XYZ file of C-alpha atoms in Angstrom:
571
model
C -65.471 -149.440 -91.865
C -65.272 -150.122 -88.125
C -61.932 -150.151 -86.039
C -62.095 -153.891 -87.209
C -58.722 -156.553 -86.058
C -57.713 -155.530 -89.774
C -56.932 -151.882 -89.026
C -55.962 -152.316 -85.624
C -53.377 -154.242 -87.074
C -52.450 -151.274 -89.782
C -52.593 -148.702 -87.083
C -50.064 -150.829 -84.771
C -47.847 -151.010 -87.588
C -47.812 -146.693 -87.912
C -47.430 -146.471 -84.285
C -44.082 -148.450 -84.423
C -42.479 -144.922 -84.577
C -43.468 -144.003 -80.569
C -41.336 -146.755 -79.793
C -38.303 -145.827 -77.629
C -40.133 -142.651 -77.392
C -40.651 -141.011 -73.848
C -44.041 -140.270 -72.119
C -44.108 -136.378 -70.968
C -48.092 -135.595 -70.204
C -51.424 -137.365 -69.825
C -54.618 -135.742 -70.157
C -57.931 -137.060 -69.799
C -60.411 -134.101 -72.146
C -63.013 -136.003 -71.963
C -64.795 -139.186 -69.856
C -63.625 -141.779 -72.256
C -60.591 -140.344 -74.024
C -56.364 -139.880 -73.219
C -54.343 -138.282 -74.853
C -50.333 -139.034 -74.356
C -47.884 -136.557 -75.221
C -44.829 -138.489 -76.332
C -41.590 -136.961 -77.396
C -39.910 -138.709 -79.611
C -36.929 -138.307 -82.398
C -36.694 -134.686 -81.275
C -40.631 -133.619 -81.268
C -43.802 -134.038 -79.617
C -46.683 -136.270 -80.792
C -49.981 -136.723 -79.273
C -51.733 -140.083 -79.278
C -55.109 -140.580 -78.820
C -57.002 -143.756 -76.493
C -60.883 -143.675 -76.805
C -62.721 -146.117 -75.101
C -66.115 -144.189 -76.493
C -69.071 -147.047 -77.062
C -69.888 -145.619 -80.675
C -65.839 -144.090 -81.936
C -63.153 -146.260 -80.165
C -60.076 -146.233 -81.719
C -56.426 -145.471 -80.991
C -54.803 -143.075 -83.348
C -52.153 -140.113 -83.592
C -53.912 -136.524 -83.513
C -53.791 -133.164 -84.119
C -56.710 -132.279 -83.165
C -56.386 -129.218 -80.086
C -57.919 -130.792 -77.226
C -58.637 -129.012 -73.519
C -58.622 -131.089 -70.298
C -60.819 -129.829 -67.297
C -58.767 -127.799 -64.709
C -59.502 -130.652 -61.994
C -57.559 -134.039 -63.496
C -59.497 -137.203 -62.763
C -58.816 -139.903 -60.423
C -57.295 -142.287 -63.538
C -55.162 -139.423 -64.672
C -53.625 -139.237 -61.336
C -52.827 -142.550 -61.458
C -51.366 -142.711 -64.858
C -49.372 -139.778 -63.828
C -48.277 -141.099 -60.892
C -47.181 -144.838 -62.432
C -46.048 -143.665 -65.855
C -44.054 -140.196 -65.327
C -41.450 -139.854 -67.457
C -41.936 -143.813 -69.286
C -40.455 -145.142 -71.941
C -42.487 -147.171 -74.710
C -40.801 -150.560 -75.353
C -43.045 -151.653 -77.724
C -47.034 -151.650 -79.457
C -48.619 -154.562 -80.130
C -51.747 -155.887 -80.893
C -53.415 -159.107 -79.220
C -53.251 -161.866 -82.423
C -56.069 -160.363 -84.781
C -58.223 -158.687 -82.313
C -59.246 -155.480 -81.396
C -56.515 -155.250 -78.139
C -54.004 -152.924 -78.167
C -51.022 -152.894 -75.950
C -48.407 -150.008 -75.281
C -45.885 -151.342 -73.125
C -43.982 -148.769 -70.768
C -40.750 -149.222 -68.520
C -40.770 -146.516 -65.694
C -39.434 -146.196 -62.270
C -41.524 -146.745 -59.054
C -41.267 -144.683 -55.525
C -37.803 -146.313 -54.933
C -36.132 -145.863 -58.677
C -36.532 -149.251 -59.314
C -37.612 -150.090 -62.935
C -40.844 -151.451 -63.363
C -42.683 -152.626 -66.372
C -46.294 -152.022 -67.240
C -48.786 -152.354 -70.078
C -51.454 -150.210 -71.007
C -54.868 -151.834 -72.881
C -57.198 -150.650 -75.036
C -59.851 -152.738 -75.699
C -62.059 -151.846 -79.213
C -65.050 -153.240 -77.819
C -68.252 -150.870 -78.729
C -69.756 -149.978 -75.432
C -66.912 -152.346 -73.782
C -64.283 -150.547 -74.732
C -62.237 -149.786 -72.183
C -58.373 -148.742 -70.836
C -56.400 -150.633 -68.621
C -53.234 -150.234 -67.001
C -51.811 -153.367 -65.692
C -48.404 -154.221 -63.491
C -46.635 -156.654 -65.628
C -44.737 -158.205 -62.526
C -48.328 -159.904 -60.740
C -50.693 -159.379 -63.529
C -53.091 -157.472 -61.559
C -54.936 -154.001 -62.484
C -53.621 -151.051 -61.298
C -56.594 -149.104 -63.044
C -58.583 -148.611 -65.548
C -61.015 -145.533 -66.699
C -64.205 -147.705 -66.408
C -64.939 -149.753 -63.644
C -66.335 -153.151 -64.151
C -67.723 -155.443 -60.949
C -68.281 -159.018 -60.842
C -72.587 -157.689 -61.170
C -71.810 -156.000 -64.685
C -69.830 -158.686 -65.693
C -69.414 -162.018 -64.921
C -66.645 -163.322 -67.014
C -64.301 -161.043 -65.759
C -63.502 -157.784 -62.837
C -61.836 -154.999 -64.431
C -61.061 -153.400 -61.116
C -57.542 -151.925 -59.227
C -55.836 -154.887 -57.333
C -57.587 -157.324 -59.829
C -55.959 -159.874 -61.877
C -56.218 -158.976 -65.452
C -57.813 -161.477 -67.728
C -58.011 -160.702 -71.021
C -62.117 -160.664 -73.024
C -63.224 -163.766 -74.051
C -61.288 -165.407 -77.265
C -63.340 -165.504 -80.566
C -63.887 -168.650 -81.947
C -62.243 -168.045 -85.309
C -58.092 -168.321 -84.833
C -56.490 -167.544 -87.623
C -55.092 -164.116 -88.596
C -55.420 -162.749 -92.221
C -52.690 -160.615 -91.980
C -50.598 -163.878 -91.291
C -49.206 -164.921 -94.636
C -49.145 -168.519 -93.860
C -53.153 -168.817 -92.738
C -54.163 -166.823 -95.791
C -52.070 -169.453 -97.946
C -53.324 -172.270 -95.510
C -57.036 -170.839 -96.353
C -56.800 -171.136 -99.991
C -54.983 -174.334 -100.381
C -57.806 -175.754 -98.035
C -60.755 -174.209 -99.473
C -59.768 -173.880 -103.329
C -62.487 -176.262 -104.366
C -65.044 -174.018 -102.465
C -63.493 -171.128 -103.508
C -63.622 -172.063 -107.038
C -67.079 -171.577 -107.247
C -66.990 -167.963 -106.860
C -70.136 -167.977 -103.976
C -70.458 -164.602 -102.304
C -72.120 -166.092 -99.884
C -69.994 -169.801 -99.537
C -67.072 -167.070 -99.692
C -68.037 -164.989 -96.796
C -69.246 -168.062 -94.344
C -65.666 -169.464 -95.119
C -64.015 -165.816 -94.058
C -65.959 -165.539 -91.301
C -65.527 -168.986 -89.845
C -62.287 -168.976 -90.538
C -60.445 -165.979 -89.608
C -60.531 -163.656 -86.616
C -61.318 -159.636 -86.503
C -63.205 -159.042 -89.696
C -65.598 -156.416 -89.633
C -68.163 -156.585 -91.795
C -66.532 -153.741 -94.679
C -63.350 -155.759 -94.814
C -65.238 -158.935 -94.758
C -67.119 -157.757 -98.038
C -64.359 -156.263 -99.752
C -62.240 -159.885 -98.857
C -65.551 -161.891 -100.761
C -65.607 -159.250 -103.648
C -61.643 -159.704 -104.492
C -61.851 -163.365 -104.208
C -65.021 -163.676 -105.995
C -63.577 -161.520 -108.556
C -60.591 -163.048 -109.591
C -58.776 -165.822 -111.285
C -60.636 -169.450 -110.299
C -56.518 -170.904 -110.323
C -55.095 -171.240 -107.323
C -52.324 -168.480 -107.915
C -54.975 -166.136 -108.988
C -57.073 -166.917 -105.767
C -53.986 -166.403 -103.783
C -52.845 -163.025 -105.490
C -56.264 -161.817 -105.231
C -56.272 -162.504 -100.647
C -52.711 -161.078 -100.671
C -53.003 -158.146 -102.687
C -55.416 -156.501 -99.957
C -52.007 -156.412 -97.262
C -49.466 -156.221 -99.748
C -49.693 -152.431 -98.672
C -51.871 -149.825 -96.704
C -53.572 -147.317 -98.149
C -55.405 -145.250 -96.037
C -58.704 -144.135 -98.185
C -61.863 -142.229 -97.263
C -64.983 -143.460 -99.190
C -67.815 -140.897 -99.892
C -71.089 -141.627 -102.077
C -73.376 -139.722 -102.923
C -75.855 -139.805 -100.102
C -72.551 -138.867 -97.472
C -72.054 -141.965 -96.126
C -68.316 -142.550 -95.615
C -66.634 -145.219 -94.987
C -62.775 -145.235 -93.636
C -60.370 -147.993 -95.035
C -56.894 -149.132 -94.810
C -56.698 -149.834 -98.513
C -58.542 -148.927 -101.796
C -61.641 -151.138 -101.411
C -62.096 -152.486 -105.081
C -65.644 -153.268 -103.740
C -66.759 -149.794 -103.297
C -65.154 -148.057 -106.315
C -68.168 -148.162 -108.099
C -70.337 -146.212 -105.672
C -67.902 -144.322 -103.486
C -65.284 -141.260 -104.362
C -61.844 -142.070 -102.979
C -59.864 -139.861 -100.920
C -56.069 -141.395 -100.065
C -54.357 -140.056 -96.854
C -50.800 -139.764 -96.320
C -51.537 -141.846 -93.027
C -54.416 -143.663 -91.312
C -54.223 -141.647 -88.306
C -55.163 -138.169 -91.156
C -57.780 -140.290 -92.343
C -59.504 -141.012 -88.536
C -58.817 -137.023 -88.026
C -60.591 -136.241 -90.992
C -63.237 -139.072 -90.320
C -63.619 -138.438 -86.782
C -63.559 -134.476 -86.634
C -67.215 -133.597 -86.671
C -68.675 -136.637 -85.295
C -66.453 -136.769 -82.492
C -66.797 -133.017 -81.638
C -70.956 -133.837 -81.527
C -70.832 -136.542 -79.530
C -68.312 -134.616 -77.213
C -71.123 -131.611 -76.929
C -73.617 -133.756 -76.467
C -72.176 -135.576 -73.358
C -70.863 -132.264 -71.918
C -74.233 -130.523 -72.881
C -76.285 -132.946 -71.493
C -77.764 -130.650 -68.506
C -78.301 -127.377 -71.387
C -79.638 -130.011 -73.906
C -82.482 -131.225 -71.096
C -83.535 -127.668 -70.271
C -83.811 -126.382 -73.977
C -86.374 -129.149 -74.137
C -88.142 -128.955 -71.168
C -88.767 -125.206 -72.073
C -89.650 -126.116 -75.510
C -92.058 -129.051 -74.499
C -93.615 -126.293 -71.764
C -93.933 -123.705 -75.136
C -95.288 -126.355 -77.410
C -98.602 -126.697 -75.034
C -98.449 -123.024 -73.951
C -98.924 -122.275 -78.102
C -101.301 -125.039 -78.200
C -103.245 -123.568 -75.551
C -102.879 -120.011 -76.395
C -104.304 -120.798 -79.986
C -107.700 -122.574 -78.538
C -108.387 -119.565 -76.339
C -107.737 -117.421 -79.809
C -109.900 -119.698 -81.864
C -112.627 -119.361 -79.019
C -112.421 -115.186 -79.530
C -114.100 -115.783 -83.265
C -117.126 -116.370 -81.284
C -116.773 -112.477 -79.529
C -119.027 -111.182 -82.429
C -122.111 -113.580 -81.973
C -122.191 -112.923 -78.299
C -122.247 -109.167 -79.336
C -125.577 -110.284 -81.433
C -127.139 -112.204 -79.183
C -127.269 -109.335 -76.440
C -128.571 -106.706 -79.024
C -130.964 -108.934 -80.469
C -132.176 -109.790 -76.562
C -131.823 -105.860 -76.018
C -134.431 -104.864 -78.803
C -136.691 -107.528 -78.177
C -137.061 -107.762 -74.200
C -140.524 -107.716 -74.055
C -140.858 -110.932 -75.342
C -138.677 -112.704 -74.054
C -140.179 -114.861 -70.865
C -138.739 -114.972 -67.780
C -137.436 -118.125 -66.343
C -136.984 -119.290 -69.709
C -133.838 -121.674 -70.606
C -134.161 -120.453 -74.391
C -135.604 -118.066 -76.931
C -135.658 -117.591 -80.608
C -136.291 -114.143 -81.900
C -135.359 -112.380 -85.222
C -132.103 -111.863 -86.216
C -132.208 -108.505 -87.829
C -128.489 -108.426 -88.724
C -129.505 -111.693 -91.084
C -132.832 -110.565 -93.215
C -134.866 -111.593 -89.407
C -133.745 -114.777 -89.562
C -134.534 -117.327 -86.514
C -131.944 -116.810 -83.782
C -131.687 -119.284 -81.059
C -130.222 -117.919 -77.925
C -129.803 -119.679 -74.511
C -130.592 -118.089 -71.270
C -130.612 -118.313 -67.528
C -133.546 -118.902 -66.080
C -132.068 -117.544 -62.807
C -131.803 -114.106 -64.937
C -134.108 -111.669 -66.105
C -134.151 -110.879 -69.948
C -132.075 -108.002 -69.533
C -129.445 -109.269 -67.281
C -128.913 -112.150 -70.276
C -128.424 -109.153 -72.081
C -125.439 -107.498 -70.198
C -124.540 -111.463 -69.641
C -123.592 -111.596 -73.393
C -122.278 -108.021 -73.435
C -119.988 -108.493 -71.250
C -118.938 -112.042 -72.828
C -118.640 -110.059 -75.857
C -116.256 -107.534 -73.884
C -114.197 -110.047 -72.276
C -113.458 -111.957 -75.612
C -112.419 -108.891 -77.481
C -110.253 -107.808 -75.091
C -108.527 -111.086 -75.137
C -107.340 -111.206 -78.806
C -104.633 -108.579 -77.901
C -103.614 -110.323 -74.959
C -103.598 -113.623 -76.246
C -102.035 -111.938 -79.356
C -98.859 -111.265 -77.994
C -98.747 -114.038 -75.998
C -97.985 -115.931 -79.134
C -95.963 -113.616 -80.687
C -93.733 -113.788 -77.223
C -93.607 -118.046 -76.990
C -92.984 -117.898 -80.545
C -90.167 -115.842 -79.957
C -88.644 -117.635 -77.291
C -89.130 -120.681 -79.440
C -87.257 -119.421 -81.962
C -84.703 -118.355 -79.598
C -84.078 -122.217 -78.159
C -83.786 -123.808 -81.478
C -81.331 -121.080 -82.445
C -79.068 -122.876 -78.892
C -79.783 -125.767 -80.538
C -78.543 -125.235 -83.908
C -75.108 -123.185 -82.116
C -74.628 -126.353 -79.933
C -74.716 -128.520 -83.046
C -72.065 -126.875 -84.515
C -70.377 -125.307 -81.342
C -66.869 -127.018 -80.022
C -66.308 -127.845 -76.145
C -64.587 -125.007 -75.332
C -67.462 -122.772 -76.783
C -70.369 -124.120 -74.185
C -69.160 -122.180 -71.025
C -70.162 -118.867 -72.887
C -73.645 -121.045 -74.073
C -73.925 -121.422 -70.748
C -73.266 -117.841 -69.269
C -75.957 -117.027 -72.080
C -78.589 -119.475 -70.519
C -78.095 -118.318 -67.009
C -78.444 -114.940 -67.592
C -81.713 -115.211 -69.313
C -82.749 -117.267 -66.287
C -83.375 -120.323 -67.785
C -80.068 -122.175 -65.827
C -79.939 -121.433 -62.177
C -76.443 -119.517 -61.347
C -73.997 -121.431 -59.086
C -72.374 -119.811 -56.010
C -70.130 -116.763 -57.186
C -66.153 -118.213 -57.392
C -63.610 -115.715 -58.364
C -62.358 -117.966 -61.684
C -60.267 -116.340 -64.720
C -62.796 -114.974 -67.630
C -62.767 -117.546 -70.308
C -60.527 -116.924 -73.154
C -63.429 -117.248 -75.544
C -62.490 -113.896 -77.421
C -65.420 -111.939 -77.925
C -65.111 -111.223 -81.646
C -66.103 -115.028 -82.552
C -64.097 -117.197 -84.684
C -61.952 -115.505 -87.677
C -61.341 -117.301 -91.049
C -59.284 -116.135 -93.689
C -60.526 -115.839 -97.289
C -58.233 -116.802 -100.183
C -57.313 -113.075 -100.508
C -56.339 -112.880 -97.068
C -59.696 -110.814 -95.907
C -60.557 -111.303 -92.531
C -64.489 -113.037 -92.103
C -65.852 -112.608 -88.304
C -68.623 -115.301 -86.748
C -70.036 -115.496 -83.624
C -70.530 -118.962 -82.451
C -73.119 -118.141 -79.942
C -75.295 -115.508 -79.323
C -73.252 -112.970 -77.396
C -70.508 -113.426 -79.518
C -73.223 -112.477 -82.331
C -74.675 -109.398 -80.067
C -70.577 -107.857 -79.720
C -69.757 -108.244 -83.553
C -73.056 -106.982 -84.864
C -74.012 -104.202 -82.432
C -70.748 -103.511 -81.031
C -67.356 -103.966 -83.155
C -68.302 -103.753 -86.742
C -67.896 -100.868 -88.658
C -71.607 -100.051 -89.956
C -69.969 -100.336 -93.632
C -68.638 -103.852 -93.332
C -70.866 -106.797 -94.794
C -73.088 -108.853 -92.469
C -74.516 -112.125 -93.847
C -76.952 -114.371 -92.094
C -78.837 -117.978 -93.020
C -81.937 -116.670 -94.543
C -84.984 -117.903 -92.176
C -83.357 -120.134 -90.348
C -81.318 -119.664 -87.023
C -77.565 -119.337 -87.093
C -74.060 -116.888 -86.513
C -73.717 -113.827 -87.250
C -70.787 -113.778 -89.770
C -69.109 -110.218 -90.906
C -66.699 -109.252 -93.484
C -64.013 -107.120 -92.591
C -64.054 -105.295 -95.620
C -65.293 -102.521 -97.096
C -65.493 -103.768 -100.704
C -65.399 -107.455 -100.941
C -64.587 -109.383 -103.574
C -67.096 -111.892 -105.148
C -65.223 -114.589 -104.072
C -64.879 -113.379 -100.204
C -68.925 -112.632 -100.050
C -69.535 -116.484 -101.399
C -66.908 -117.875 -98.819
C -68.506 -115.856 -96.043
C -71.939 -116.772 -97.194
C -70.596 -120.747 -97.199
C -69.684 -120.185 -93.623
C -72.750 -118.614 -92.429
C -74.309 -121.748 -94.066
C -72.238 -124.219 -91.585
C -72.464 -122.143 -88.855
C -76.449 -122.562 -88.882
C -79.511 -125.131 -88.703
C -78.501 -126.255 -92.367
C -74.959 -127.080 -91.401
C -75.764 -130.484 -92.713
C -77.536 -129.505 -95.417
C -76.051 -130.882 -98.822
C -77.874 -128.792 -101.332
C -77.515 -125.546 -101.770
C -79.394 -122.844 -99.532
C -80.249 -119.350 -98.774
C -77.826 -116.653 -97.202
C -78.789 -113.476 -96.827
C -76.514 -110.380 -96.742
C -76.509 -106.694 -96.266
C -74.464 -103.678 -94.308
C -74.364 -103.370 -91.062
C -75.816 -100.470 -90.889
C -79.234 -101.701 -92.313
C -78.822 -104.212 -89.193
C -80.615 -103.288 -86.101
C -81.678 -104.871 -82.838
C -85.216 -104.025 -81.319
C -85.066 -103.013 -77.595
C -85.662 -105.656 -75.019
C -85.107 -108.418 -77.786
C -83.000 -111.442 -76.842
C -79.496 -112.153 -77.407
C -78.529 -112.707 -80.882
C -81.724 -110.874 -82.228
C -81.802 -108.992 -85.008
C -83.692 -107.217 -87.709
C -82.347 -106.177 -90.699
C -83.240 -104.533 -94.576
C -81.931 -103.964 -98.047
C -80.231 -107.597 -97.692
C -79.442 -109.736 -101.019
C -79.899 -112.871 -101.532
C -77.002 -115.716 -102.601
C -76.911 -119.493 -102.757
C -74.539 -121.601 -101.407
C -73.221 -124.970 -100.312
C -72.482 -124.908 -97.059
C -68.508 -124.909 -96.255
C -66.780 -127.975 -94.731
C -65.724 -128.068 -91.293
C -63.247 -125.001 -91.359
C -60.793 -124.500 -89.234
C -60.302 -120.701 -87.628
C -57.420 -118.836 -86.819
C-alpha cells in the first residue's frame, strides 16, 4: 500500500500523542529526511519527515540515524525558528496526503510566534515546508521549487504558500457522514455488486485512495450484504479500527496496511503491529537503508563500474589475443616444412604448396613474401611461432589478474548492498588505498568509530558471531584477531563477509545462525531459497601474499545450507 490519504489519516491519529510535546533537536541524516527529537510525557521520541520521491512518509522511529558533521542550510533554519517549540496540534489537509505539525515558539524578541510545518506525500513532489502562520509566506523548505519547475505554484523563502492543486474528488471516507451519504446515493449501483461500477464510484467519489485501499474498499462492498445496512456495515467496518498489518506472499511482495485487508487474505501472510509507525520501521528498514547507500554511494557506485566496463573489454580482448596463440603451432610447421624444402621454393613467389610431412605429405599451402627469400619466410614464421608462444603466459595471467580484480569489485558491490551509511567511509578508505578513488587533501579528522572487529550478533546461547562488513574489517578478523581454533564461515562461491564464531566448540544451532548470517551478509542476501555456506577453522584459512583486501584461500571447509537470516540487528 502507498502512504495513501487513508493512512495519512491513521498515522495523524497516532501522532496525537506529540501534542503539547516540546521540540529539543533537528537533524537532517540525509538530503530528503528530518528527524525531530520531541520530548514529551517525560521521554524522548524521534519523528521522522521524508520527502524521498519513491518512500515519503511521516512516521515515529527507532531506527539510529547519523547526521553529517556540517548541518545544512534548512537545518539551520529550522533550528533557528523552532528552538525549543511546542506542538499545538497534527493535522492532516481534508483526505489528502498533507500533513501539518503546528509549532508555537518565540522569535529574536521573545515574542510568541506561530508556525506550521508541511509535508507534502507527493512521489517525487514531496516536499517540507515551514511556513509563518502570521503572513502566510515560506520561511523554507528542503527543496526549492521556481516559477520554471513549476508553474502552479513557488515553493521558495519569502513566498506565499499555496497549497498543491485540490483533487477533484471531495469527499473524505474516513468522514462518517460521506460514507453514509455514498451508500444511500449509490445503493442501486451498489446493489449490483460490479467490481468495476464499484471502483469508478470510489474513485470518483472520494478523495486520497490509493489504489490497495481502493481494491480492498470494492472487495468488502462487493462482498457483502446487497441491503442497505449490510452495504453500510461492510464501508464502515474498514475504520471502525486500525490495524496496522504487514502482507507477505509468497513471491516477497509486501504490502503495508492500516487494517486487515480481507482482500488479500487469500494470497498474503498477515503480520499485525502494535503500531503503524513498527509496521513502516519494519517495512521501510532495508529499502530505505538501500536507497540511502545508493544516493550517498553514488561517486563509489560510478567508479566500480567504470572499472568493471574497462575489465569487461580488457577480458574480451585478452581472450582474442589467446584464441589467436592456437595458431603458434602451424606457424611452427610452416617454417620447418619451408626449412626442409628450400630448394624448391621460388623466389619472389606470393605462395607455395609443399608436403606436409607431419600429415602423411599432405598438400600444405603456405603464403610468402615475395620481398623475402625462402629462408627468411622461414625465420619469418619461426619467429611468429616464438612470439605467440611466449604470449600464452603473458596473456595467461593477464586474465587470471582482471579476473581477479573483477571479482574483487563485485565483492564492493555485494558489501554496499548490504552495508549501512555509516559503514561507506571505511568502503571508501578501502577504494582509495587500492588507488581506484583519488585521496583528498590530508585533514587531521577523528578515526571513524567503525570498530575494527565488524559487527557482533549474539546467538540464542549467548555466543558471540564476528562479521566484517567490508573488506578490511574481513582482513583484521580473519588474519588478525581470531584465534586459529575459532570457526570461520564464508558464502560458498560467491562474494561476501567474513563471519567468525567466537567459540571453540559451537553448538549446532550457533554454526547454522552464523552460516544464516554469512548468507545476508553476501551476493545472495536476497536470495529466498536456501544456499551454500561454507565453513572451516581458521587456521585452514590463509591469505596469498600481494592478494587484495578481503582475499582469502582456505581448506578442509564443510558444507551447510541455509536461508539467509533477516535483517539482524548487531550489538
Amino acid at each position: 500500500m502507498s502512504f495513501d490519504g487513508v493512512f495519512t489519516h491513521a498515522m495523524v491519529q497516532e501522532l496525537q500523542q506529540l501534542v503539547t510535546g516540546r521540540l529539543t533537536k533537528i537533524q537532517q541524516p540525509f538530503a530528503n529526511e528530518l528527524i525531530l527529537t520531541i520530548r514529551v510525557q517525560r521521554q524522548n521520541v524521534h519523528l521522522l519527515l521524508s520527502a524521498n520521491p519513491t518512500y515519503a512518509r511521516v512516521q515515529l522511529t527507532q531506527a539510529k540515524l547519523i547526521s553529517p558533521p556540517r548541518p545544512s542550510n534548512f537545518v539551520m533554519t529550522l533550528r533557528k525558528q523552532l528552538a525549543g517549540a511546542v506542538i499545538q496540534g497534527i493535522e492532516q489537509i481534508k483526505n489528502d496526503r498533507i500533513m501539518t505539525i503546528k509549532f508555537t515558539a518565540r522569535n529574536e524578541l521573545g515574542d510568541l510566534q506561530n508556525l506550521t510545518l508541511y509535508t507534502e506525500i507527493m512521489n517525487r513532489h514531496s516536499n517540507i515546508i515551514l511556513v509563518d502562520d502570521q503572513n502566510g509566506q515560506i520561511i523554507d523548505a528542503i527543496k526549492h521549487v521556481s516559477v520554471n519547475q513549476d508553474r502552479y505554484r513557488e515553493l521558495l523563502p519569502g513566498v506565499s504558500y499555496r497549497l498543491p492543486p485540490a483533487p477533484k474528488s471531495t469527499q473524505e471516507p474516513c468522514s462518517a457522514f460521506d460514507r453514509e451519504k455514498f451508500v444511500k446515493q449509490n445503493l442501486t449501483s451498489l446493489q449490483q455488486q460490479d467490481p468495476q461500477v464499484t471502483a469508478q464510484l470510489l474513485q470518483t467519489t472520494f478523495m486520497g485512495l490509493g489504489k490497495d485501499t481502493l481494491q480492498e474498499l470494492t472487495w468488502r462492498l462487493c462482498h457483502s450484504p446487497q441491503d442497505y445496512q449490510g452495504l453500510w456495515q461492510a464501508f464502515q467496518s474498514f475504520f471502525q479500527k486500525w490495524q496496522p498489518t504487514l502482507n507477505t506472499n509468497a513471491q516477497q511482495r509486501q504490502i503495508f496496511t492500516p487494517v486487515v485487508f480481507q482482500s488479500l487474505v487469500a494470497e498474503y501472510q498477515q503480520q499485525a503491529f502494535p503500531s503503524l509507525s513498527s509496521l513502516l520501521d519494519d517495512f521501510y528498514r532495508d529499502r530505505a537503508r538501500k536507497d540511502r547507500m545508493r544516493q550517498q554511494a553514488a561517486n563509489v557506485l560510478q567508479v566500480i563500474k567504470r572499472h568493471q566496463k574497462r575489465n569487461r573489454l580488457k577480458l574480451k580482448r585478452l581472450r582474442l589475443d589467446l584464441a589467436k596463440t592456437d595458431s603458434a603451432e602451424i606457424q611452427r610447421i610452416k617454417g620447418e616444412v619451408l626449412t626442409a624444402f628450400l630448394q624448391q621454393v621460388p623466389t619472389g613467389a606470393h605462395t607455395v604448396t609443399l608436403p606436409n610431412y607431419y600429415e602423411a605429405n599432405r598438400p600444405l599451402k603456405i603464403q610468402l613474401d615475395p620481398a623475402l627469400s625462402p629462408a627468411r619466410n622461414a625465420q619469418k614464421y619461426f619467429k611468429t611461432y616464438q612470439k605467440l608462444k611466449n604470449s600464452v603466459k603473458h596473456l595467461q595471467e593477464q586474465i587470471e589478474l582482471t579476473q581477479t580484480e573483477e571479482q574483487y569489485l563485485t565483492g564492493i558491490l555485494s558489501q554496499l548492498d548490504y552495508a549501512q551509511p555509516e559503514d561507506l567511509d571505511a568502503i571508501v578508505a578501502e577504494l582509495q588505498q587500492q588507488g581506484y578513488l583519488r585521496s583528498h587533501a590530508p585533514k587531521k579528522k577523528k578515526h571513524s568509530k567503525s570498530p575494527r572487529h565488524g559487527a557482533i550478533f549474539t546467538a540464542a546461547d549467548g555466543t558471540k558471531i564476528h562479521v566484517g562488513k567490508n573488506n578490511l574489517q574481513n582482513d583484521y578478523l580473519t588474519t588478525k584477531w581470531a584465534d586459529k581454533r575459532y570457526t570461520w564461515l564464508h558464502i560458498k562461491n560467491a562474494p561476501g563477509a567474513h563471519v567468525i564464531i567466537e567459540n571453540l566448540q559451537p553448538s549446532e544451532t550457533t554454526l547454522i545462525q552464523a552460516a544464516q548470517l554469512a548468507a545476508y551478509f553476501s551476493a545472495h542476501n536476497t536470495s529466498q531459497a536456501k544456499v551454500a555456506v561454507d565453513y572451516t577453522l581458521i587456521k585452514h584459512v590463509h591469505k596469498p601474499n600481494g592478494a587484495k583486501p578481503g582475499y582469502v584461500i582456505y581448506t578442509d571447509q564443510k558444507t551447510i545450507m541455509v536461508q539467509p537470516a533477516s535483517l539482524p540487528t548487531s550489538e
